[in-house]
Coordinates of C-alpha atoms and ligand atoms in Angstrom, one line a residue:
X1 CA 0.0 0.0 0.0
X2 CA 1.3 3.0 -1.2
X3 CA 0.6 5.9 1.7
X4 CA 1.1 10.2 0.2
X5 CA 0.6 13.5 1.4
X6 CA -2.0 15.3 -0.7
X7 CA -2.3 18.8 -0.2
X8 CA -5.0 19.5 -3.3
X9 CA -9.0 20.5 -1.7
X10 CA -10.1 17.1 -0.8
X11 CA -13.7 18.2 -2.7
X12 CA -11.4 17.6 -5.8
X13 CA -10.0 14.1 -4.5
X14 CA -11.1 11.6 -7.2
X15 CA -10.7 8.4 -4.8
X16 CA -13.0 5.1 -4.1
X17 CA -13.7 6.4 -0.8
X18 CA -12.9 9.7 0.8
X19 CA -12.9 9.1 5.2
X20 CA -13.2 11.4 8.0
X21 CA -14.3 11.5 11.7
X22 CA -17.2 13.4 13.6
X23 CA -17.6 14.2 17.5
X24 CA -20.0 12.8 19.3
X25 CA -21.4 16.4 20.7
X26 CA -24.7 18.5 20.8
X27 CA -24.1 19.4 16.8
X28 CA -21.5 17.0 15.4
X29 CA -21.6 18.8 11.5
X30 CA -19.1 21.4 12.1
X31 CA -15.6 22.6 10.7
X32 CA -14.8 20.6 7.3
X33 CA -17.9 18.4 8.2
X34 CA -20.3 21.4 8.2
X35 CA -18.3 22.2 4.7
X36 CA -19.1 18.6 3.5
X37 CA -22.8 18.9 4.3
X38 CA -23.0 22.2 2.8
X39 CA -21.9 20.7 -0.4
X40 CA -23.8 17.6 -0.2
X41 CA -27.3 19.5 0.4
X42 CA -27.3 19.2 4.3
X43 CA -27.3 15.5 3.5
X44 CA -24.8 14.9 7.1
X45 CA -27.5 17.2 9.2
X46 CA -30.3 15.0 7.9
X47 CA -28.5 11.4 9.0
X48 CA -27.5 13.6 12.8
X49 CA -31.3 14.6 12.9
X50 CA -32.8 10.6 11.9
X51 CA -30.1 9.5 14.9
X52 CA -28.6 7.3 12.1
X53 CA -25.0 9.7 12.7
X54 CA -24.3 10.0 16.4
X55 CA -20.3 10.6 16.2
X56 CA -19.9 7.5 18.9
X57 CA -17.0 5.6 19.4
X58 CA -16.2 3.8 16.1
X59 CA -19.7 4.3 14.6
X60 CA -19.5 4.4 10.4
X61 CA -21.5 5.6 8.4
X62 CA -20.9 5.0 4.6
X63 CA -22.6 7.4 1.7
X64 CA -22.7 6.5 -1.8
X65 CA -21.8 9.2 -4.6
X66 CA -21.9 12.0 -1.9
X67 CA -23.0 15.2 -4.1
X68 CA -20.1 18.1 -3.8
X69 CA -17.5 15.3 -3.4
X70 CA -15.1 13.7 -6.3
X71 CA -14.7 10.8 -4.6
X72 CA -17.1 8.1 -4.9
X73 CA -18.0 7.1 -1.3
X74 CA -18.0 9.2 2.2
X75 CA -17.0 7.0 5.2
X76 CA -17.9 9.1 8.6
X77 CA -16.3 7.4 11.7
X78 CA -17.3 8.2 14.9
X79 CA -14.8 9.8 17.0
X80 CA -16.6 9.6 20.4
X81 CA -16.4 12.4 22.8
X82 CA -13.7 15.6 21.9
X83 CA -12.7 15.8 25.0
X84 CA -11.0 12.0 25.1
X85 CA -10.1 12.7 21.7
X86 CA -6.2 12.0 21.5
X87 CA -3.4 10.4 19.2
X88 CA -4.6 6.5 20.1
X89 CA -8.1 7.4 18.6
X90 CA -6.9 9.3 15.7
X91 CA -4.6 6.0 15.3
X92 CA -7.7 3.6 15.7
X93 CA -10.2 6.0 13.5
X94 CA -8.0 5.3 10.8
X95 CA -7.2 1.9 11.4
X96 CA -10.4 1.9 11.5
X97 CA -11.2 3.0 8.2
X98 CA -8.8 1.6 5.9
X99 CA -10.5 -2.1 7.3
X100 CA -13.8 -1.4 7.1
X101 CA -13.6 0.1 3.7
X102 CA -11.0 -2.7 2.3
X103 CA -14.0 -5.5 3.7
X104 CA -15.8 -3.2 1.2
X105 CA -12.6 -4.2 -1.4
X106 CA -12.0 -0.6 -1.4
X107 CA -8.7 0.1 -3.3
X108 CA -7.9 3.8 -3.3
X109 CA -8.8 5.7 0.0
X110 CA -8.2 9.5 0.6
X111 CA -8.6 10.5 4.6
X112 CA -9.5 13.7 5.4
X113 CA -7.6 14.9 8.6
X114 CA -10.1 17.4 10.8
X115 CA -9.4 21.2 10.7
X116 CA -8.2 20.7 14.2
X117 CA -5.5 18.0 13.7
X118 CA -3.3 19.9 10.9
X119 CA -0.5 18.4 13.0
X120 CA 2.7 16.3 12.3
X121 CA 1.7 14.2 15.5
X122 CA -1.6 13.9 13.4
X123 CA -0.2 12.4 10.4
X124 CA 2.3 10.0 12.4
X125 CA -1.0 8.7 14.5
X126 CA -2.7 8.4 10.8
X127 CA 0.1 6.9 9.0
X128 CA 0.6 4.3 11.5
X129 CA -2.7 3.7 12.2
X130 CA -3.7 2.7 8.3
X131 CA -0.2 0.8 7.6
X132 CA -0.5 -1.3 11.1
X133 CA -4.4 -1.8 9.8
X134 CA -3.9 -3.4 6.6
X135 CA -1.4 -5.9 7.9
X136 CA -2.9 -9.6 7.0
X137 CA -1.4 -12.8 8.9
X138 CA -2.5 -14.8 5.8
X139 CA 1.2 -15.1 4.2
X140 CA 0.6 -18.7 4.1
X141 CA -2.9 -19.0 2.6
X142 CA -2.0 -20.6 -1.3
X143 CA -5.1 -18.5 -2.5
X144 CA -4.8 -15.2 -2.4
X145 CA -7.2 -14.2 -5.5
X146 CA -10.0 -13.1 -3.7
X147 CA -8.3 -11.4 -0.8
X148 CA -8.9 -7.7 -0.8
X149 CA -6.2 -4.8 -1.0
X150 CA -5.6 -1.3 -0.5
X151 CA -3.6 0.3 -3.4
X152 CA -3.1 3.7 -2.0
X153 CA -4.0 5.7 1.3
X154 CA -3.6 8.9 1.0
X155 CA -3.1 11.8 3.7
X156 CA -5.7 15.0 2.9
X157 CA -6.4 18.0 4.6
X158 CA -2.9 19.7 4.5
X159 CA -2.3 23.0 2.8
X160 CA 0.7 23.4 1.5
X161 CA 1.9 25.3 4.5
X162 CA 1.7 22.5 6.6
X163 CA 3.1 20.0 4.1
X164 CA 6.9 20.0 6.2
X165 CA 5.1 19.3 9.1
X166 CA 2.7 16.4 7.5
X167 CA 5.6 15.1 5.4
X168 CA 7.7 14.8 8.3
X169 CA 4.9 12.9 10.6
X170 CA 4.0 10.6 7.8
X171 CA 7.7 9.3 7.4
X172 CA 8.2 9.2 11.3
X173 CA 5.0 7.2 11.1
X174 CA 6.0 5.0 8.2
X175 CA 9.0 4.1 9.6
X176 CA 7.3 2.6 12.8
X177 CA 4.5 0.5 11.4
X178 CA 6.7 -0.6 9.0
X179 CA 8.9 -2.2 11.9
X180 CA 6.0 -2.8 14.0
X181 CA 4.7 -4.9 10.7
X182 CA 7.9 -6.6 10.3
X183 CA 7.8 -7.4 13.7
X184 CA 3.9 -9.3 13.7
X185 CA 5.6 -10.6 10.5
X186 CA 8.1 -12.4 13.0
X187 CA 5.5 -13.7 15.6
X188 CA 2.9 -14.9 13.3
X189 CA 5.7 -17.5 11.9
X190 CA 5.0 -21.0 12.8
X191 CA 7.6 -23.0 15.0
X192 CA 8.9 -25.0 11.9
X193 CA 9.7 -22.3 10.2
X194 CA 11.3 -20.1 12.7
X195 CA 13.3 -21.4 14.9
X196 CA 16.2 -19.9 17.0
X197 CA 18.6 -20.9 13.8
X198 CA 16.1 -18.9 11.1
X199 CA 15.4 -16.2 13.5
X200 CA 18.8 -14.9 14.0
X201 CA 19.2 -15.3 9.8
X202 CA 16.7 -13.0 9.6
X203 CA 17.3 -10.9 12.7
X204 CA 21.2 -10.3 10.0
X205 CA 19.8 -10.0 7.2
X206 CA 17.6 -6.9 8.4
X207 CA 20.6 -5.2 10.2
X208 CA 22.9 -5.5 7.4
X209 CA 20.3 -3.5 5.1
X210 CA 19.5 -1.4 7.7
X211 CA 23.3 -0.5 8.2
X212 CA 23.2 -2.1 12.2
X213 CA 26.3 -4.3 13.8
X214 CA 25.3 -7.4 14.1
X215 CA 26.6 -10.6 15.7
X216 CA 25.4 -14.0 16.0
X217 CA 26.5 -16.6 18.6
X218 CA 25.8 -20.1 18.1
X219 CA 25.8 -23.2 20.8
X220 CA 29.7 -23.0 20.8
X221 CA 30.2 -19.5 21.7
X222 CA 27.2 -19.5 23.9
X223 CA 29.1 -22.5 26.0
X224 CA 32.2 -21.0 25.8
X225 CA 30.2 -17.6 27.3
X226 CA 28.9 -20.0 30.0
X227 CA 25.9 -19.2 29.7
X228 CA 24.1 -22.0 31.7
X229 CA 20.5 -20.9 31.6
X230 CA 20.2 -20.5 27.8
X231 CA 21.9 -23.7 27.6
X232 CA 19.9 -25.7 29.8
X233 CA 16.4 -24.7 28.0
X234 CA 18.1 -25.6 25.4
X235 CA 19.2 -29.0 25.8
X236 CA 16.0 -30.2 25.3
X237 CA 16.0 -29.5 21.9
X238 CA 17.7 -30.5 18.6
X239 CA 17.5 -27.1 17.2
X240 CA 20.4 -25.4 18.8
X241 CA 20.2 -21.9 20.8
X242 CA 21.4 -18.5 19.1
X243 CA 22.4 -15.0 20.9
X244 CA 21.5 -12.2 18.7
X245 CA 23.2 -9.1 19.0
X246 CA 22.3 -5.8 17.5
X247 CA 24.1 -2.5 18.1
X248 CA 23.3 1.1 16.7
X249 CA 25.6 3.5 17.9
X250 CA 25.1 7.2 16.7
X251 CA 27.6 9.2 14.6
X252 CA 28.8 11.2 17.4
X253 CA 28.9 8.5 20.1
X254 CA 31.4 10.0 23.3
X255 CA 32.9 7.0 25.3
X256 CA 31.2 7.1 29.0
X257 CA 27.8 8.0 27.5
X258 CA 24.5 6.1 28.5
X259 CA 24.2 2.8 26.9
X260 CA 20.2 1.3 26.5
X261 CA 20.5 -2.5 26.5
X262 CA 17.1 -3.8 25.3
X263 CA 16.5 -7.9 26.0
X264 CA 13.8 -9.7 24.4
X265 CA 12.6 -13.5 25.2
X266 CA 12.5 -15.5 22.1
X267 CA 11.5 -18.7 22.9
X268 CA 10.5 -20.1 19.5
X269 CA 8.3 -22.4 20.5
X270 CA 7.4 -23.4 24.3
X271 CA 6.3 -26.9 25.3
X272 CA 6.8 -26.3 28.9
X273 CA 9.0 -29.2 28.6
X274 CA 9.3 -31.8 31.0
X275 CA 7.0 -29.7 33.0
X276 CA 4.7 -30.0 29.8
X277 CA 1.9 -27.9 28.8
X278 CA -1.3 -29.1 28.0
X279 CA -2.6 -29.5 24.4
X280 CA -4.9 -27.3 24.1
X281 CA -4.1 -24.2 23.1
X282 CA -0.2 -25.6 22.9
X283 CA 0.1 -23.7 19.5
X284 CA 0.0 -20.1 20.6
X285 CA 2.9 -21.0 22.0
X286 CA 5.0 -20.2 19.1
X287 CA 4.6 -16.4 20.1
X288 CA 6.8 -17.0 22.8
X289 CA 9.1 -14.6 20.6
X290 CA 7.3 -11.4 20.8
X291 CA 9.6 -9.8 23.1
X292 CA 12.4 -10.8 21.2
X293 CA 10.8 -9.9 17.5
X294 CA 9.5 -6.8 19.3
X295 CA 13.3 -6.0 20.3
X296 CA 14.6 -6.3 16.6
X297 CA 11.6 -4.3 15.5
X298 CA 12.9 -1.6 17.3
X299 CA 16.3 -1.6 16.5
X300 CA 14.8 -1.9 12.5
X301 CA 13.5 1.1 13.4
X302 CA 16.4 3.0 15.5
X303 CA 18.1 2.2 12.2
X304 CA 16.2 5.0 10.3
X305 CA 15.0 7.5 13.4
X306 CA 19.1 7.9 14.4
X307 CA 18.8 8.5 17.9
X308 CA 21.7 9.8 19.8
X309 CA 21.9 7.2 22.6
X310 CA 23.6 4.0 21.6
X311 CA 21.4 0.8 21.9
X312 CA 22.3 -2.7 22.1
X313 CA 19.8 -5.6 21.4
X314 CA 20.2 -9.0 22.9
X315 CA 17.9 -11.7 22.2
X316 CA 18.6 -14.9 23.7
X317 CA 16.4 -17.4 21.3
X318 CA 16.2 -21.4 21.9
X319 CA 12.9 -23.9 22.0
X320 CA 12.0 -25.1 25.0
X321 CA 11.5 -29.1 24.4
X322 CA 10.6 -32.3 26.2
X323 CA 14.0 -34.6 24.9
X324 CA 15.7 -37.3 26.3
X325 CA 18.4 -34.6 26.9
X326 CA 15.8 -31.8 28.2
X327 CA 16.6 -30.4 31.8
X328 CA 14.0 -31.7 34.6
X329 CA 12.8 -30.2 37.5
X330 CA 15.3 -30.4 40.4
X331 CA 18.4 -29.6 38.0
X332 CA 20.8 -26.8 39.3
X333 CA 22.1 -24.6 36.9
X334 CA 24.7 -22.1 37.0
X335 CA 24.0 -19.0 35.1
X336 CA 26.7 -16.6 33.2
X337 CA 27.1 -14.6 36.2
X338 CA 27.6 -17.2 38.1
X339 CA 24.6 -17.4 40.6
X340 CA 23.2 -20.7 40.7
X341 CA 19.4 -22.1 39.6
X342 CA 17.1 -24.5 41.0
X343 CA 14.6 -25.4 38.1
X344 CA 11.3 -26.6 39.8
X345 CA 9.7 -25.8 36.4
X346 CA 11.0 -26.3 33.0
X347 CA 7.7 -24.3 31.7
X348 CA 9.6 -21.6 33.6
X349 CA 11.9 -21.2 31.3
X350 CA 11.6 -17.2 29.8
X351 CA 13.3 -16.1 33.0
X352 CA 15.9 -18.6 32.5
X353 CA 16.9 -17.2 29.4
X354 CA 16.6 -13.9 30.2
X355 CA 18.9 -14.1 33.0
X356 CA 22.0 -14.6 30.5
X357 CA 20.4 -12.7 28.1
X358 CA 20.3 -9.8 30.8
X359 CA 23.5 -10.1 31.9
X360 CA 25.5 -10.3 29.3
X361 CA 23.4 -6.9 28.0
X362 CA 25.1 -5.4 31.0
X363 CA 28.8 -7.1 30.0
X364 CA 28.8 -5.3 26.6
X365 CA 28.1 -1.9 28.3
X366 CA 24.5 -1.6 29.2
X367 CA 24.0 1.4 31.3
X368 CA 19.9 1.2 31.1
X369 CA 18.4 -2.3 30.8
X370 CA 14.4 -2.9 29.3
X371 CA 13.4 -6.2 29.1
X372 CA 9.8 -7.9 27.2
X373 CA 8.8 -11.0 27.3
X374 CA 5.7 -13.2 26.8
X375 CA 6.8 -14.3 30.5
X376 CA 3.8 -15.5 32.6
X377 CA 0.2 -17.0 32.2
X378 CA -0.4 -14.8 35.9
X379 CA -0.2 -11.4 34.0
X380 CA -3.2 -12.1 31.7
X381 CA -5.1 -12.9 35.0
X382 CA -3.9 -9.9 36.2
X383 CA -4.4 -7.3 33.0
X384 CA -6.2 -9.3 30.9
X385 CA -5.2 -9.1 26.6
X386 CA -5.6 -4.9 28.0
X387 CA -2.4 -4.1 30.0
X388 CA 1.0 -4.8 29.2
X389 CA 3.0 -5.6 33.0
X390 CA 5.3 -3.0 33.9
X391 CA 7.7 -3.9 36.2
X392 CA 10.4 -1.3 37.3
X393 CA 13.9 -1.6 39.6
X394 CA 14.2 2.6 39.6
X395 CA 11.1 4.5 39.1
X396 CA 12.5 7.3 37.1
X397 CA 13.6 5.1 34.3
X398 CA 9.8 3.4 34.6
X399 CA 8.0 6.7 34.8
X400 CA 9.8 7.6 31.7
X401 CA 8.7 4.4 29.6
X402 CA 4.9 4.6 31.3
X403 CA 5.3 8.6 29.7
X404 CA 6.2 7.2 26.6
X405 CA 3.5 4.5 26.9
X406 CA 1.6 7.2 27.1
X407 CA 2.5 9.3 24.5
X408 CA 2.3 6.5 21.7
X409 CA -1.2 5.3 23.0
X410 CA -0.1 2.1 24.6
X411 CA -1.5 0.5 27.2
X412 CA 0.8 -0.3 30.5
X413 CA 0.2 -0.6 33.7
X414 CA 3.1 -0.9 36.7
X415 CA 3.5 -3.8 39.2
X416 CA 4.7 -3.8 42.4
X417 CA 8.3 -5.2 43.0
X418 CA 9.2 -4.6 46.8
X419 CA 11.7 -6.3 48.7
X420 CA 9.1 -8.8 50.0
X421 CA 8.9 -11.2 46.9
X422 CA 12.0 -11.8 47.1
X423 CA 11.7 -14.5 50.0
X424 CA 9.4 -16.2 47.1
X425 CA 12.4 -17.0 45.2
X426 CA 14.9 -17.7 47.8
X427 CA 16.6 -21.3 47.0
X428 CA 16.7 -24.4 49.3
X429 CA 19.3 -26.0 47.8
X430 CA 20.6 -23.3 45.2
X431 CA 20.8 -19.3 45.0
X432 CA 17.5 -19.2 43.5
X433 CA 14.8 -21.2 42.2
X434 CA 13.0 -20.1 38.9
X435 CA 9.5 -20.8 40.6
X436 CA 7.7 -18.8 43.9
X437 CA 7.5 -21.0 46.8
X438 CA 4.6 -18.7 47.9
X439 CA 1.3 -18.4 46.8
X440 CA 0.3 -16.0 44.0
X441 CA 2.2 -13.4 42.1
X442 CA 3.1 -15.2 39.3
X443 CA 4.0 -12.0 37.3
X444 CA 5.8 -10.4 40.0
X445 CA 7.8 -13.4 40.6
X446 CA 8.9 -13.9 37.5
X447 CA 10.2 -10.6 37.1
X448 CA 11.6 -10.7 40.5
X449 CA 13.6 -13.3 39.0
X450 CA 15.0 -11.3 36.5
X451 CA 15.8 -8.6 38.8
X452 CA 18.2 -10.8 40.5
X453 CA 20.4 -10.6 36.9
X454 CA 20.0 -6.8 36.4
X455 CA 21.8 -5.6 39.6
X456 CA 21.9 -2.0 40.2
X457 CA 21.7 -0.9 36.7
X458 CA 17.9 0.7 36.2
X459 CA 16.0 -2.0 34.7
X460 CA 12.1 -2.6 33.4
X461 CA 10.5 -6.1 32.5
X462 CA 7.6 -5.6 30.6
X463 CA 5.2 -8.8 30.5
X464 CA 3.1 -8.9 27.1
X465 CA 2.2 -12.3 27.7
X466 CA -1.4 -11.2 27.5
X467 CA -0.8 -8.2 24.9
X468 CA 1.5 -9.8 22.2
X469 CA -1.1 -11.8 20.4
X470 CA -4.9 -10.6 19.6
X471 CA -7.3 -13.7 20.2
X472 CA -9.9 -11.5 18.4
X473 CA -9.8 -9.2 15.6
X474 CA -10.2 -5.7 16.5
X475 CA -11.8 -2.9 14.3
X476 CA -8.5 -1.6 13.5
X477 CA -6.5 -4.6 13.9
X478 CA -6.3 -7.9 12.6
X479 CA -6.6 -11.4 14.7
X480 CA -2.8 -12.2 16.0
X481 CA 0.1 -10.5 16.7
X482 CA 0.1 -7.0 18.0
X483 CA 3.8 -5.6 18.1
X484 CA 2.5 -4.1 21.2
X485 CA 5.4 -1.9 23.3
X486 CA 7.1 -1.3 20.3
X487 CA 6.1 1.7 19.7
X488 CA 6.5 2.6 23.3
X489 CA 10.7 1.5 22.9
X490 CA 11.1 3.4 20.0
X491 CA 9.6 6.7 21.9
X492 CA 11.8 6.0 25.0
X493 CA 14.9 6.0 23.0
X494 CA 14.4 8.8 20.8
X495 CA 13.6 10.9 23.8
X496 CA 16.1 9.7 26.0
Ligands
BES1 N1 5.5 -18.7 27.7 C1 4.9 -18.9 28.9 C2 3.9 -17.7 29.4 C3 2.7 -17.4 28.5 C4 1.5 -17.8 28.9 C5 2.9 -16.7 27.4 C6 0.4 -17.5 28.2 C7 1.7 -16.4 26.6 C8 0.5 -16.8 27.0 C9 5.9 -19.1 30.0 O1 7.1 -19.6 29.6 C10 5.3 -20.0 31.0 O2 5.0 -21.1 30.7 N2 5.2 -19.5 32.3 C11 4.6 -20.3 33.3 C12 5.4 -20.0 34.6 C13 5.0 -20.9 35.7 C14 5.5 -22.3 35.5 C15 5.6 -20.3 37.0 C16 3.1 -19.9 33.5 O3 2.8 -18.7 33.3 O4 2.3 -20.7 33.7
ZN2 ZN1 7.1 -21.7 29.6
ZN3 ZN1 7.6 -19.3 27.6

């Protein structure tokens, strides 16, 4: 889909569908709308007066051959209340849009940006609001012929004097979706045909295009390293474990400057192993990656944005298998720094991997650690699919990612992590054990676990175990993976 700035009178717009939004409020025709109506013969002030337009939440309302209009078709979204009227709806509204009209097998779609949003923020929330929209998970479907397809989107309602500021927003915004994309692209990949081998292949080709360092370690190197908790999900398997490493250092980079490490869990496909899962359902499991597709997403997109904070990306990726090699519950492992593991569950097995992955971010400089992971089953009875788990070792560093959360229109929430959980994961017989001997608090737990790996360097876990994967299809979303929190990571770095 091709997605342009058009600054020409949108009357003039000859386009299958021009699309634009209305307030739910005492007279929603107003501003361009009111201009629209005027046109059209009061046509708009008719449907508000018959209750058929009401300006709620998502409500669309589609006109055929609208008179005073080039375009064949006027879609009116509902843009609930102006007064909760922010980037995240703007986002959604055209999300929104581009799927309702492409169920329609709309091809060529002009939106009409209000008189009040002539903003570059505006046309980023647009931009990737239609590109994330008219992602499909249907790369393996053999039949394609019938599938519909939007050929071009484009952006209307700028004059030319605000073209800088829309071009500007539109690129920010394409460069985004186009990594959050890549990243769903990632998740939605079946087990047997990404696994911890293909991943990092793919994780090198997209840094060498996008001009990143890359390194890849395999089993060897990873043994060599010591790293004991990758390794002993690992065994299990007979794919073998890879280490992904992704630097972006900026042009000016000063020695002694802040270094982000960002960590991301990418299990390729999780069993439980000999603490196995049950069937049903097993196959979600091959999402266990998000964090770890969401991390490379980011540093796709860092790529482009050139930030001025160096950022390295460690993804520690391996299967987690039943085998006659697999660990069982009971093992002790020693992790790379040392401490050592009791494993009462192998289905525990994120945290594991996260531990090396962790602290070996830290070893190549890491000054600021985030950390995202599909980690626990207990956040999605905490948050539900709503929330992703925010978990924070300094709150300044957290209160930064919850603003950036914030500003990109994702949804976090923060956890508590005192002191107190840690007698949960105190060992018996080792330094720690990767499950809580007390009840509840699965999340926390986990990402207590974690903490133990991090030190004193400022470190947040965020748990998308419940945010990483849409069970449903939303209005301006498609069924399956999300990217969530990567558009939150890219905002925390560039403001950093
Ligand atoms: N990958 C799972 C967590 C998960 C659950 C992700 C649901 C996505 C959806 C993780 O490795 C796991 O199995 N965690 C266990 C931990 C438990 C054994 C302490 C869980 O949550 O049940
Ligand atoms: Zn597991
Ligand atoms: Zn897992």
């Amino acid at each position: 889909m091709q997605i342009t700035l058009e600054t020409q009178p949108y009357a003039a717009l000859e386009t299958d569908a021009l699309a634009s939004y209305l307030f739910e409020e005492p007279d929603p025709v107003q501003g361009r709308i009111a201009e629209i109506d005027h046109a059209a013969g009061g046509l708009l002030r008719r449907l508000v007066s018959s209750g058929e337009v009401t300006g709620k939440p998502l409500e669309m309302t589609l006109v055929h051959r609208p008179a005073g209009l080039k375009a064949s078709r006027l879609l009116l979204v509902g843009a609930g209340k102006r007064e909760k009227f922010d980037g995240a709806t703007l986002r959604k509204i055209a999300g929104a849009a581009l799927r309702y009209l492409k169920s329609r097998s709309v091809q060529r779609i002009a939106f009409l940006v209000r008189e009040s949003d002539v903003t570059e923020d505006a046309a980023q929330a647009i931009t990737e609001g239609a590109l994330a929209a008219n992602f499909e998970p249907d790369k393996y479907k053999t039949d394609k012929k019938n599938d519909k397809c939007v050929d071009s989107f484009l952006l209307a309602g700028y004059s030319d004097k605000e073209r800088l500021a829309a071009e500007k927003g539109l690129s920010r915004g394409q460069i985004i979706a186009e990594a959050q994309n890549f990243t769903r692209e990632l998740v939605n990949e079946p087990s047997n045909k990404l696994t911890p081998t293909l991943l990092a292949e793919k994780a090198e080709a997209m840094a060498k295009e996008a001009g990143l360092a890359v390194e890849i370690l395999d089993e060897k190197r990873i043994a060599d390293l010591k790293m004991g908790a990758l390794l002993s999900v690992a065994q299990g398997s007979v794919e073998p474990p890879r280490m992904i490493i992704i630097t972006y250092t900026p042009a000016n980079a000063k020695p002694g400057s802040p270094v982000i490490g960002l960590v991301g869990k990418a299990v390729t496909f999780d069993t439980g192993g000999i603490s196995i899962k049950p069937a049903d359902g097993m196959e979600k499991m091959k999402y266990d990656m998000a964090g770890g597709a969401t991390m490379i997403g980011v540093l796709r997109a860092l790529a482009a944005l050139k930030p001025s904070v160096k950022v390295i990306c460690v993804v520690p990726s391996t299967e987690n298998m039943p085998g006659g090699r697999a660990q069982k519950p009971g093992d002790i492992q020693t992790a790379m720094s040392g401490k050592t593991i009791e494993v009462l569950n192998t289905d525990a097995e994120g945290r594991l991997i996260l531990a090396d992955g962790v602290y070996y971010a830290k070893q190549l400089g890491a000054t600021y650690l985030v950390d995202a992971a599909t980690l626990t089953g207990a956040i999605v009875v905490a948050l539900a699919n709503i929330n992703v788990g925010v978990f924070g070792s300094d709150q300044a560093w957290t209160d930064k990612l919850l603003a950036s959360a914030k500003a990109v229109g994702e949804k976090m929430w923060q956890m508590p992590l005192d002191d107190d959980y840690r007698e949960f994961i105190k060992g018996t017989v080792a330094d720690i054990q990767n499950i809580g001997s007390g009840k509840g608090g699965g999340a926390i737990t986990g990402a207590m676990f974690i903490k133990e790996f991090a030190g004193d360097t400022p470190w947040i876990h965020l748990d998308i175990a419940g945010t990483a994967w849409n069970d449903d299809a939303k209005p301006w979303l498609a069924k399956g993976p999300t990217g969530v929190a990567l558009r939150t990571l890219v905002h925390l770095v560039m403001s950093f």
